[in-house]
Short mmCIF file of the C-alpha atoms (twelve columns), coordinates in Angstrom:
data_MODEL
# 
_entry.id   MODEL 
# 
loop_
_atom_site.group_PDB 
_atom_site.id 
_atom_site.type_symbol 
_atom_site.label_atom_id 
_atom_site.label_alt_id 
_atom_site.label_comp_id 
_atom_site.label_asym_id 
_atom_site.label_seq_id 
_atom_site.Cartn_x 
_atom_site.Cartn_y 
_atom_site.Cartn_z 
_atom_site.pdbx_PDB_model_num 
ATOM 1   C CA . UNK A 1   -9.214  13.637  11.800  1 
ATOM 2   C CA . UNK A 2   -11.753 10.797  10.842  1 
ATOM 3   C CA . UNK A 3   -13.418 9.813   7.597   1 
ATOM 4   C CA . UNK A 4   -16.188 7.823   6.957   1 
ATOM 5   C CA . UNK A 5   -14.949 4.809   4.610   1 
ATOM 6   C CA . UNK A 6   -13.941 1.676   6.032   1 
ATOM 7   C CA . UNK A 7   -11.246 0.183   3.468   1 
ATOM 8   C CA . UNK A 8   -10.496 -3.798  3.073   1 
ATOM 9   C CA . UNK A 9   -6.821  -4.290  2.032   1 
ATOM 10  C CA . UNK A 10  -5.126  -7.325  0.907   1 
ATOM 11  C CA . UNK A 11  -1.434  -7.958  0.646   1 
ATOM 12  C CA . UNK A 12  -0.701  -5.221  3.337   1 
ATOM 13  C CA . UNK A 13  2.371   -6.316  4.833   1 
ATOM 14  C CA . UNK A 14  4.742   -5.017  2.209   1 
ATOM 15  C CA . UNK A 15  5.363   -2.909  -1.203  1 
ATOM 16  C CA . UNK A 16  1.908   -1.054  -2.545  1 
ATOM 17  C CA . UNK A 17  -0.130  -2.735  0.508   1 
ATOM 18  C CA . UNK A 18  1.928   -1.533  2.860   1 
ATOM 19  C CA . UNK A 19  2.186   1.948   1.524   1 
ATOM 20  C CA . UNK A 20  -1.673  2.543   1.351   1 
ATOM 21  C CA . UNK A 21  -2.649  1.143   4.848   1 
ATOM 22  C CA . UNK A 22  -0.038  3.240   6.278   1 
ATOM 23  C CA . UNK A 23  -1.451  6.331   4.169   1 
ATOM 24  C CA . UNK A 24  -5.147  5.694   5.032   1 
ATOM 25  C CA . UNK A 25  -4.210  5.627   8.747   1 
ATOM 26  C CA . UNK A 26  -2.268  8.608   8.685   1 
ATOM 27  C CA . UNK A 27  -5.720  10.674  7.344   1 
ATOM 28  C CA . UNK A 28  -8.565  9.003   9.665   1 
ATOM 29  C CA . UNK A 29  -9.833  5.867   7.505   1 
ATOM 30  C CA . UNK A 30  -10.669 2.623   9.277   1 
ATOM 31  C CA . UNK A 31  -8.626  -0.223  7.826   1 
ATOM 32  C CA . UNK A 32  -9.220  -3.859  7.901   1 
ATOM 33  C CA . UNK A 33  -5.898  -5.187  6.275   1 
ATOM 34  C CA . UNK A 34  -4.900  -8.597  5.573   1 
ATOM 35  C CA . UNK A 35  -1.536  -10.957 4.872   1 
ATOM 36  C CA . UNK A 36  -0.741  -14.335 5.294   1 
ATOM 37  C CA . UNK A 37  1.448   -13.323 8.174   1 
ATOM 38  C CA . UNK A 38  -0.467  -11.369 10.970  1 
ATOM 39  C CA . UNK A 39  2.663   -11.193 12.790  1 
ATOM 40  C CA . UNK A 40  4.432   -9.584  9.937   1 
ATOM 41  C CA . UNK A 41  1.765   -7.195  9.663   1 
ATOM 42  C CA . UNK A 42  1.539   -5.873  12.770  1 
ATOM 43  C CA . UNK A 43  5.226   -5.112  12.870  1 
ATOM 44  C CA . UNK A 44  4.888   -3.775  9.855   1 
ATOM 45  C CA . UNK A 45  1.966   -1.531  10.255  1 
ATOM 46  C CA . UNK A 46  1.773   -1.127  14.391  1 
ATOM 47  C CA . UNK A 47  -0.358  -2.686  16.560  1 
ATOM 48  C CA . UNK A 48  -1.961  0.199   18.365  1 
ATOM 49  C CA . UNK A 49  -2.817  1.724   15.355  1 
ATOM 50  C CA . UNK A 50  -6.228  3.640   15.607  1 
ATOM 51  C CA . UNK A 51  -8.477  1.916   13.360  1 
ATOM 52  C CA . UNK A 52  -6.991  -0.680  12.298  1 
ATOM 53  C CA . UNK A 53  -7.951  -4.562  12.325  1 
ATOM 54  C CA . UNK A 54  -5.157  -7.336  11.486  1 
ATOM 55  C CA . UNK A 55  -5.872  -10.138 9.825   1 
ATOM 56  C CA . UNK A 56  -4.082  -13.829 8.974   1 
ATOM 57  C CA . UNK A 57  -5.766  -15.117 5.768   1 
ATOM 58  C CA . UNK A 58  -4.894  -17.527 3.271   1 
ATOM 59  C CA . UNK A 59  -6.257  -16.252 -0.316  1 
ATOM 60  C CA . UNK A 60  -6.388  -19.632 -1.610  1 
ATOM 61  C CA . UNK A 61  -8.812  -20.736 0.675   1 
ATOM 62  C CA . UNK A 62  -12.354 -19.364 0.350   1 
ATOM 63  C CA . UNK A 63  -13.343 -20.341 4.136   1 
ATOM 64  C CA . UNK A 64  -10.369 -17.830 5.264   1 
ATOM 65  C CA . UNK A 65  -11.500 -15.164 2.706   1 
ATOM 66  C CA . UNK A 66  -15.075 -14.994 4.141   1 
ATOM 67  C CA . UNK A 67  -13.791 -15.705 7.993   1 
ATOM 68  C CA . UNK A 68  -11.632 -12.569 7.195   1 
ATOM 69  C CA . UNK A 69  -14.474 -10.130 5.291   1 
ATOM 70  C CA . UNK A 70  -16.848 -11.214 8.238   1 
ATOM 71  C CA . UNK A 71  -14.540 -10.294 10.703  1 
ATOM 72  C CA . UNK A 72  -14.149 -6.632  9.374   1 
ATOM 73  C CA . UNK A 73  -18.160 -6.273  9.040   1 
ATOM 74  C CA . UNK A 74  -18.558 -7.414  12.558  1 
ATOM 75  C CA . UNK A 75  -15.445 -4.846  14.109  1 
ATOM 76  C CA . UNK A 76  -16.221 -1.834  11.588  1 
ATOM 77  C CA . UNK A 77  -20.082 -2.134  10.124  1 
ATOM 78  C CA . UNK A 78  -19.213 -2.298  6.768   1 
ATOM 79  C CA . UNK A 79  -17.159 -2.110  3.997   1 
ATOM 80  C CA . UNK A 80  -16.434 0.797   1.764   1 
ATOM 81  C CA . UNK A 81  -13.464 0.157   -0.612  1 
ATOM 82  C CA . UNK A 82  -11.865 -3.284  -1.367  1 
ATOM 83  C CA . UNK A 83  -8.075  -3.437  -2.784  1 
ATOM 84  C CA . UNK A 84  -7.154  -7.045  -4.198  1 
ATOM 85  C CA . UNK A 85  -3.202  -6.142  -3.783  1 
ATOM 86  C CA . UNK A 86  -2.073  -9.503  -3.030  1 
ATOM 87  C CA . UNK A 87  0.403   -10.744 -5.687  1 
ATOM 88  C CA . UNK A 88  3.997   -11.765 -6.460  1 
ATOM 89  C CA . UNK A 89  5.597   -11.618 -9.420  1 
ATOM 90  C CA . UNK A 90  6.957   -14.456 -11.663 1 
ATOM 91  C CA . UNK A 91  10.065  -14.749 -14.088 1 
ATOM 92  C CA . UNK A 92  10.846  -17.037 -16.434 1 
ATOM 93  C CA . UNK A 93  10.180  -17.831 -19.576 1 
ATOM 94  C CA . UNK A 94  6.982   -19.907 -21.022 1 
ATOM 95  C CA . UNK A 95  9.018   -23.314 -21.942 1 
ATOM 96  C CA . UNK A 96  10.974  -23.183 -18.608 1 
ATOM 97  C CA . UNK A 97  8.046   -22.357 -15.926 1 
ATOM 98  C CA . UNK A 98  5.998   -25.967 -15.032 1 
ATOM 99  C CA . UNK A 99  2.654   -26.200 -14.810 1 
ATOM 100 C CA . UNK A 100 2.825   -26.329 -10.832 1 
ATOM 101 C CA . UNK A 101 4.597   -22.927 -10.888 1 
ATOM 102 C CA . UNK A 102 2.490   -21.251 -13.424 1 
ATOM 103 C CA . UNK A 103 -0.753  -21.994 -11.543 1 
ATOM 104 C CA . UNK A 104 0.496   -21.359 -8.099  1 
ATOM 105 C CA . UNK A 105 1.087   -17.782 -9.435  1 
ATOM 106 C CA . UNK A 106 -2.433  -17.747 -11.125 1 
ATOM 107 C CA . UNK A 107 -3.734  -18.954 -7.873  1 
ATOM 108 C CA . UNK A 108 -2.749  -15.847 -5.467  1 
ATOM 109 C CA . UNK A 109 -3.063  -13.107 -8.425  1 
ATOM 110 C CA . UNK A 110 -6.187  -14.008 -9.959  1 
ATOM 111 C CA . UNK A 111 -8.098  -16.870 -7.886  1 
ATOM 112 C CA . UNK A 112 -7.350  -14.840 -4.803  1 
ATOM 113 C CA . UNK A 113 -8.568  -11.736 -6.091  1 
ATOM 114 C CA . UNK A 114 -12.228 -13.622 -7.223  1 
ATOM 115 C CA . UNK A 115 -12.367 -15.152 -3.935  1 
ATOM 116 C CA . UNK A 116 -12.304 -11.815 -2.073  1 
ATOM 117 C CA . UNK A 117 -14.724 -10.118 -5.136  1 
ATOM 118 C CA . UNK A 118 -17.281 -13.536 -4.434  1 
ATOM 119 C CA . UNK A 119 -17.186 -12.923 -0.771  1 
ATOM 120 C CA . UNK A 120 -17.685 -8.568  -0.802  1 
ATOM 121 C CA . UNK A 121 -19.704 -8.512  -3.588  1 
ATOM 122 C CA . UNK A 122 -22.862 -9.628  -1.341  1 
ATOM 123 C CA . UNK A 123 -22.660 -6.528  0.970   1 
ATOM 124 C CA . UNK A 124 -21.728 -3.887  -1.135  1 
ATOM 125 C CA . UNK A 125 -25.056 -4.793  -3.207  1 
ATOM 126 C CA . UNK A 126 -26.547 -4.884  -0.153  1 
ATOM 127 C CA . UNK A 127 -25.387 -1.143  0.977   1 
ATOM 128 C CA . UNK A 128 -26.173 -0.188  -2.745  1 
ATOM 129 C CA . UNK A 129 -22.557 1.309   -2.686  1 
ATOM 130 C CA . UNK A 130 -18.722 0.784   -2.528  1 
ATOM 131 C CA . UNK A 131 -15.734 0.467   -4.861  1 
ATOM 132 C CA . UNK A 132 -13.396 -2.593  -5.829  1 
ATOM 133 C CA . UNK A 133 -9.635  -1.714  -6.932  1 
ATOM 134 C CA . UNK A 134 -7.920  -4.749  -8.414  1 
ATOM 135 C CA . UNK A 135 -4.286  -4.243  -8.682  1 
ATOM 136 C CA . UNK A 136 -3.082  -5.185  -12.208 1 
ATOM 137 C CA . UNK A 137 -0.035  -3.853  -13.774 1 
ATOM 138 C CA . UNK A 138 0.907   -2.326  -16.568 1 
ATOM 139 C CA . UNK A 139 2.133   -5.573  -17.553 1 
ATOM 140 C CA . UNK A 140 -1.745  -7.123  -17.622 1 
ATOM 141 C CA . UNK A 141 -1.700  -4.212  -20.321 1 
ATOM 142 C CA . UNK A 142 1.159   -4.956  -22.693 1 
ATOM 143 C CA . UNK A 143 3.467   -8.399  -22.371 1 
ATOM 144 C CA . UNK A 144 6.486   -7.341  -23.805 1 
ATOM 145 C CA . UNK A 145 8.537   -8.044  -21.379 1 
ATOM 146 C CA . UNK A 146 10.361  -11.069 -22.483 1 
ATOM 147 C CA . UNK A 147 10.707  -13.746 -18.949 1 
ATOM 148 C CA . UNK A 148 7.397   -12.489 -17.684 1 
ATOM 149 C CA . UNK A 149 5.186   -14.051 -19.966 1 
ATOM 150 C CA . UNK A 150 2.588   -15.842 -16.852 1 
ATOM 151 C CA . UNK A 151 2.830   -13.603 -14.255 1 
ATOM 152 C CA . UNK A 152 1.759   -10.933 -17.657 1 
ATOM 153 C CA . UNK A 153 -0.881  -13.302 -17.624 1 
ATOM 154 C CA . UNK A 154 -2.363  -13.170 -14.626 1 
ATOM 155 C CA . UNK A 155 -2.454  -9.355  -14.675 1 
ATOM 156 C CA . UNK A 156 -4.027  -9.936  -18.597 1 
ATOM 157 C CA . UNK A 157 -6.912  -11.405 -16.824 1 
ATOM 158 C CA . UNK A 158 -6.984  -9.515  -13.681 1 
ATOM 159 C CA . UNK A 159 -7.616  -6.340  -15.876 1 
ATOM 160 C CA . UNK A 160 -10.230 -8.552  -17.975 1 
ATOM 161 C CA . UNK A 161 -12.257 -9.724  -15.504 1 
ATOM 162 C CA . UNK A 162 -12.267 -6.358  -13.906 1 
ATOM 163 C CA . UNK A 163 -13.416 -4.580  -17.194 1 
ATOM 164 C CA . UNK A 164 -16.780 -7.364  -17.324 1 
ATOM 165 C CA . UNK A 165 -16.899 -6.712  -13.189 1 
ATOM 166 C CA . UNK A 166 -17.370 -3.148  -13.832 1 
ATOM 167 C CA . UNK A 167 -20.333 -3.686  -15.957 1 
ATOM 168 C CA . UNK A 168 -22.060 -6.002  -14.121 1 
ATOM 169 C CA . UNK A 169 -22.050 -4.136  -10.520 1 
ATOM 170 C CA . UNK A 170 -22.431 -0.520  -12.056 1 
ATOM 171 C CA . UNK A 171 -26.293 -0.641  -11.516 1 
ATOM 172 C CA . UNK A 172 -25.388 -1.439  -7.631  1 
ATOM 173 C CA . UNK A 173 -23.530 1.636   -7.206  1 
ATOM 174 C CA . UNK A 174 -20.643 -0.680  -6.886  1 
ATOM 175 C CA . UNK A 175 -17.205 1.454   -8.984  1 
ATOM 176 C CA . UNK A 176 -14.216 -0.711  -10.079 1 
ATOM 177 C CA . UNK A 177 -10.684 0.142   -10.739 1 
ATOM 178 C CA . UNK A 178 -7.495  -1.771  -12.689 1 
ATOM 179 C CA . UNK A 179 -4.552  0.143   -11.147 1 
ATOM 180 C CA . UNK A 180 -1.746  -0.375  -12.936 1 
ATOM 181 C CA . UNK A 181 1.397   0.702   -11.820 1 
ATOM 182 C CA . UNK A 182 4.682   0.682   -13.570 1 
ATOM 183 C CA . UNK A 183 7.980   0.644   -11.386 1 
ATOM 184 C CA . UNK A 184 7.751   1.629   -8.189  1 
ATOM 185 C CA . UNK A 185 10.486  1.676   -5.418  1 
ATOM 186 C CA . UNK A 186 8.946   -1.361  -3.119  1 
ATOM 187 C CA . UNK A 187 9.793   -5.381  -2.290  1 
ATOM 188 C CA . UNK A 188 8.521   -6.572  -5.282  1 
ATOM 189 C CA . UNK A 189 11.934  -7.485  -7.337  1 
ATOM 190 C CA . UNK A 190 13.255  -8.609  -4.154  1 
ATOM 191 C CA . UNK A 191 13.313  -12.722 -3.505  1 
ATOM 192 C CA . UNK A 192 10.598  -12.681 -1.354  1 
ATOM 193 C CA . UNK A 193 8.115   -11.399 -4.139  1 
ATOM 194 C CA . UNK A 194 9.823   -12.323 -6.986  1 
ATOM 195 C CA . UNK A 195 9.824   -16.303 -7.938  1 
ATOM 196 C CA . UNK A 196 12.283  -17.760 -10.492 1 
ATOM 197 C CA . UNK A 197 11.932  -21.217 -12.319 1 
ATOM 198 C CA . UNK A 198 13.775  -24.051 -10.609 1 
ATOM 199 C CA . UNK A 199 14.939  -25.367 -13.767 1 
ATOM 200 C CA . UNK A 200 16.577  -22.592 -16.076 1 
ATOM 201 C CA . UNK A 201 17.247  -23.069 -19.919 1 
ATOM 202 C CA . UNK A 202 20.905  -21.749 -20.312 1 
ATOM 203 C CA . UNK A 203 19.613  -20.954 -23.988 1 
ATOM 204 C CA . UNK A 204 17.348  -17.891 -23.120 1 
ATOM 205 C CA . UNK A 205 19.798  -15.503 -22.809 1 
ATOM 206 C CA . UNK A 206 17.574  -12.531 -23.239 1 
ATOM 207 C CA . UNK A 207 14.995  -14.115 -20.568 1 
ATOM 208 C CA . UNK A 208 17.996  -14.144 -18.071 1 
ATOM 209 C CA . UNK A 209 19.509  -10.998 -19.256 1 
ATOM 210 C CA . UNK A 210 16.040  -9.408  -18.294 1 
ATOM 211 C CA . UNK A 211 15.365  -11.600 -14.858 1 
ATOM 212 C CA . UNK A 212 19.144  -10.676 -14.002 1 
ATOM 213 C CA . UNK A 213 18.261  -6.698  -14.487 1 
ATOM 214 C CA . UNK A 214 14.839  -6.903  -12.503 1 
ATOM 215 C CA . UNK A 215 16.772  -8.441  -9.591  1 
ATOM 216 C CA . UNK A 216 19.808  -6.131  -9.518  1 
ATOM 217 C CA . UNK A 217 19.581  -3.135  -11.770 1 
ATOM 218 C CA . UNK A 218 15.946  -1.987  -11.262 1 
ATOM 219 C CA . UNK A 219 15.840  -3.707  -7.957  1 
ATOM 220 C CA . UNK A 220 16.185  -0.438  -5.638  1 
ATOM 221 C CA . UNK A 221 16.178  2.222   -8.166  1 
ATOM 222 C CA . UNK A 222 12.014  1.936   -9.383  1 
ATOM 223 C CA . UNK A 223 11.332  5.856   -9.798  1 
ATOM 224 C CA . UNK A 224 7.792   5.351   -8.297  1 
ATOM 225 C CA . UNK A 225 6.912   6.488   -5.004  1 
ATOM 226 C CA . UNK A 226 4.775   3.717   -3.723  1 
ATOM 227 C CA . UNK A 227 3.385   6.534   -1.079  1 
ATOM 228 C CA . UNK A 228 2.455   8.967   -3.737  1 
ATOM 229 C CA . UNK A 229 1.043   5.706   -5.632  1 
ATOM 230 C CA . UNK A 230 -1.382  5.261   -2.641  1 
ATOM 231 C CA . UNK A 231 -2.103  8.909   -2.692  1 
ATOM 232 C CA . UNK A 232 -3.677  8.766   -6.431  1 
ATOM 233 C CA . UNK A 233 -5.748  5.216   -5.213  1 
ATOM 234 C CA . UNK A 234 -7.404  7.704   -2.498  1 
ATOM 235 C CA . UNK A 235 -7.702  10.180  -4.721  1 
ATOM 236 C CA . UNK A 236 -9.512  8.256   -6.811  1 
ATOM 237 C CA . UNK A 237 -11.873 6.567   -4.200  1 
ATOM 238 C CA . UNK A 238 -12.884 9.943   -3.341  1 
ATOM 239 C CA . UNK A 239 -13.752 11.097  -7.015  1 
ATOM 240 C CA . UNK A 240 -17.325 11.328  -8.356  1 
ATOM 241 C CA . UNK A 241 -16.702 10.051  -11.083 1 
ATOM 242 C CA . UNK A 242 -13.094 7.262   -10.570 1 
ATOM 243 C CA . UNK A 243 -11.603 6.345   -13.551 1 
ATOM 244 C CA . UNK A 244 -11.988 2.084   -14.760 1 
ATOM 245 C CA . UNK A 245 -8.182  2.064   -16.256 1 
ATOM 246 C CA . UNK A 246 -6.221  4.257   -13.264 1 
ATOM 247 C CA . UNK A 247 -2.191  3.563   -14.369 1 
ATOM 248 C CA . UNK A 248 0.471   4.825   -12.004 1 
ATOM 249 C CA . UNK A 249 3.693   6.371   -12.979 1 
ATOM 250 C CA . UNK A 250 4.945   8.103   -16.037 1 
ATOM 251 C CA . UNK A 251 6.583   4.793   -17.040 1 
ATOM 252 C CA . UNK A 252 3.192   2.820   -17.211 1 
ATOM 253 C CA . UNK A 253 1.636   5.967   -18.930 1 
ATOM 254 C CA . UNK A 254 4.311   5.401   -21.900 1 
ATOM 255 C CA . UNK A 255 4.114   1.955   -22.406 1 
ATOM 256 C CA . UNK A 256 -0.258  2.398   -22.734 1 
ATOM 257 C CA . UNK A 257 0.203   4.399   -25.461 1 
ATOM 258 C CA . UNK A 258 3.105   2.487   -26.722 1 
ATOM 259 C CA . UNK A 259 0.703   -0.300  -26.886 1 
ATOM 260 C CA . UNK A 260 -2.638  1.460   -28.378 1 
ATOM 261 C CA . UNK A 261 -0.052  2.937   -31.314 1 
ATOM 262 C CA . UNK A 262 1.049   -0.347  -31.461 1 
ATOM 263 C CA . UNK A 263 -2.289  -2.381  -31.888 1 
ATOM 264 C CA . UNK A 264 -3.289  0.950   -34.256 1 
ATOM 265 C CA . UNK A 265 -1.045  0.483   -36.598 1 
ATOM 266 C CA . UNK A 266 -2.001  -3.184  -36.880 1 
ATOM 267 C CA . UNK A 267 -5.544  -2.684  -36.727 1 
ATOM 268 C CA . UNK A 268 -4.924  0.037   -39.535 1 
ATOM 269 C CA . UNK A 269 -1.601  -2.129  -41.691 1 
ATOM 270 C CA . UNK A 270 -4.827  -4.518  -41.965 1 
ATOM 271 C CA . UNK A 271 -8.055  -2.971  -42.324 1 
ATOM 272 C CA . UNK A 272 -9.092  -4.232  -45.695 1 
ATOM 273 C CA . UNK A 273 -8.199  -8.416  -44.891 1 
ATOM 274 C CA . UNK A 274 -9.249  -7.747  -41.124 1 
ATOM 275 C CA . UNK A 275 -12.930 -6.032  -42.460 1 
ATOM 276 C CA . UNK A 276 -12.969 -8.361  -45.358 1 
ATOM 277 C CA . UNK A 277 -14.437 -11.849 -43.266 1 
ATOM 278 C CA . UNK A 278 -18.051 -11.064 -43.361 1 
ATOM 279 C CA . UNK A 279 -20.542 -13.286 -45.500 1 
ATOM 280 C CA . UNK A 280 -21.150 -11.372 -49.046 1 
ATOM 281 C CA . UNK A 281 -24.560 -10.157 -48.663 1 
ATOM 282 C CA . UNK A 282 -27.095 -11.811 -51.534 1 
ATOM 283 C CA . UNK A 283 -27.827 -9.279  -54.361 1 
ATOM 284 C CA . UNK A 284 -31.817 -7.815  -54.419 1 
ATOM 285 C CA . UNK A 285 -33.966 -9.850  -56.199 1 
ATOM 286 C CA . UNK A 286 -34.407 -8.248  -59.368 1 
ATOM 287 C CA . UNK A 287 -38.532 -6.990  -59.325 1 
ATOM 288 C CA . UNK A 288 -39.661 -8.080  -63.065 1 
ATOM 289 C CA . UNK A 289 -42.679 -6.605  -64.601 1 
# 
């Protein structure tokens, strides 16, 4: 079995990534897939997989992004679909994070993700086609989650800069998608994914109460499928018409509309101060005769 698209993968070695490259092989796709490992990818993955093209690249550096997304032109023709996967998560809360470890995470889940967009972008307006899923989360759609408050961040503008993305390459024939999944059973609490500050502040005891459940309670037992995750992202590549806002798993699905009633009721406990702020328009001048 073949199909036609050739897909461009990042963070491939593990979790989602992992999941979807394996997926697309099984049905025929051609996948160029990337980590910072090409080792650990291949293992991963197999190297005499039909179709498939390895490749090493650092996200942080733009040279590597646009060695790697010339290197799948050249071995497949083109690309199709692009999935900015790469990521890792970040506890801790805001006071206790330092500036160093707040922008290293901003650097792999949003820089990295522009530097692959800056580098595709020029070929799929060129082919007058393709489609771009940035992986968000459903925590770049509500931060309350207490001890997550940057890496909710990153996802916050991952899902913004998709939504103005989406409008500017829709004349191109260029689709965009913010997936974001809720908990699915993958590496991503593990410590290889998961960074915690080096210097903790005994007195957030709900910020460690939460890290301390992400790394041991939900750790293992996500009720997501991450291959049934990847089977929805195909799904959707495949669609006429794909959806911008595609969330994964009945857990993200509740905590959307947890969040629209919640900014609802605001919007609505507010109305008359919140529509109250515009200039008072002059009264007509009154026509004497």
């Amino acid at each position: 079995m073949s199909n036609t698209k050739t897909w461009f993968v990042t963070g491939a070695s593990k979790g989602l990534g992992l999941s979807l490259v394996k997926r697309l092989l099984q049905q025929g796709y051609q996948v160029a897939a990337t980590s910072r490992s090409i080792a650990d990818l291949t293992k991963a993955v197999g190297e005499d997989a039909d179709g498939f093209l390895p490749l090493a690249v650092n996200l942080t550096d733009e040279s590597s992004v646009k060695q790697a997304v010339d290197a799948a032109i050249k071995h497949f023709g083109r690309i199709d679909v692009v999935v900015n996967n790469a990521g890792y998560g970040m506890a801790g809360s805001l006071e206790e994070l330092t500036d160093k470890e707040a922008r290293e995470n901003f650097d792999i889940n949003v820089f990295g993700s522009l530097n692959i967009i800056r580098n595709v972008m020029p070929h799929l307006r060129a082919q007058h086609s393709g489609h771009i899923f940035n992986v968000s989360s459903i925590g770049g759609f509500t931060g309350n989650f207490p001890g997550f408050g940057i890496y909710c961040a990153t996802k916050f503008a991952v899902h913004g800069f998709s939504e103005s993305l989406a409008a500017e390459v829709k004349s191109f024939g260029v689709n965009v998608s913010i997936v974001s999944p809720g908990y699915f059973r993958t590496s991503f609490l593990s410590a290889s994914s998961l960074s915690v500050p080096k210097n903790e502040i005994a007195e957030y005891k709900e910020v460690r109460a939460v890290q301390t459940a992400h790394q041991n309670e939900i750790n293992g037992n996500q009720a997501g499928d991450p291959d049934k995750a990847a089977d929805v992202m195909i799904a959707a590549a495949e669609a006429k018409n794909p959806p911008l806002h595609l969330f994964l798993g009945q857990d993200a699905y509740n905590f959307a509309y947890q969040k629209m009633e919640a900014v609802k009721q605001d919007l609505e406990d507010w109305k008359t101060l919140i529509t109250s702020t515009n200039f008072e328009e002059a009264e007509p001048a009154t026509q004497f005769h």
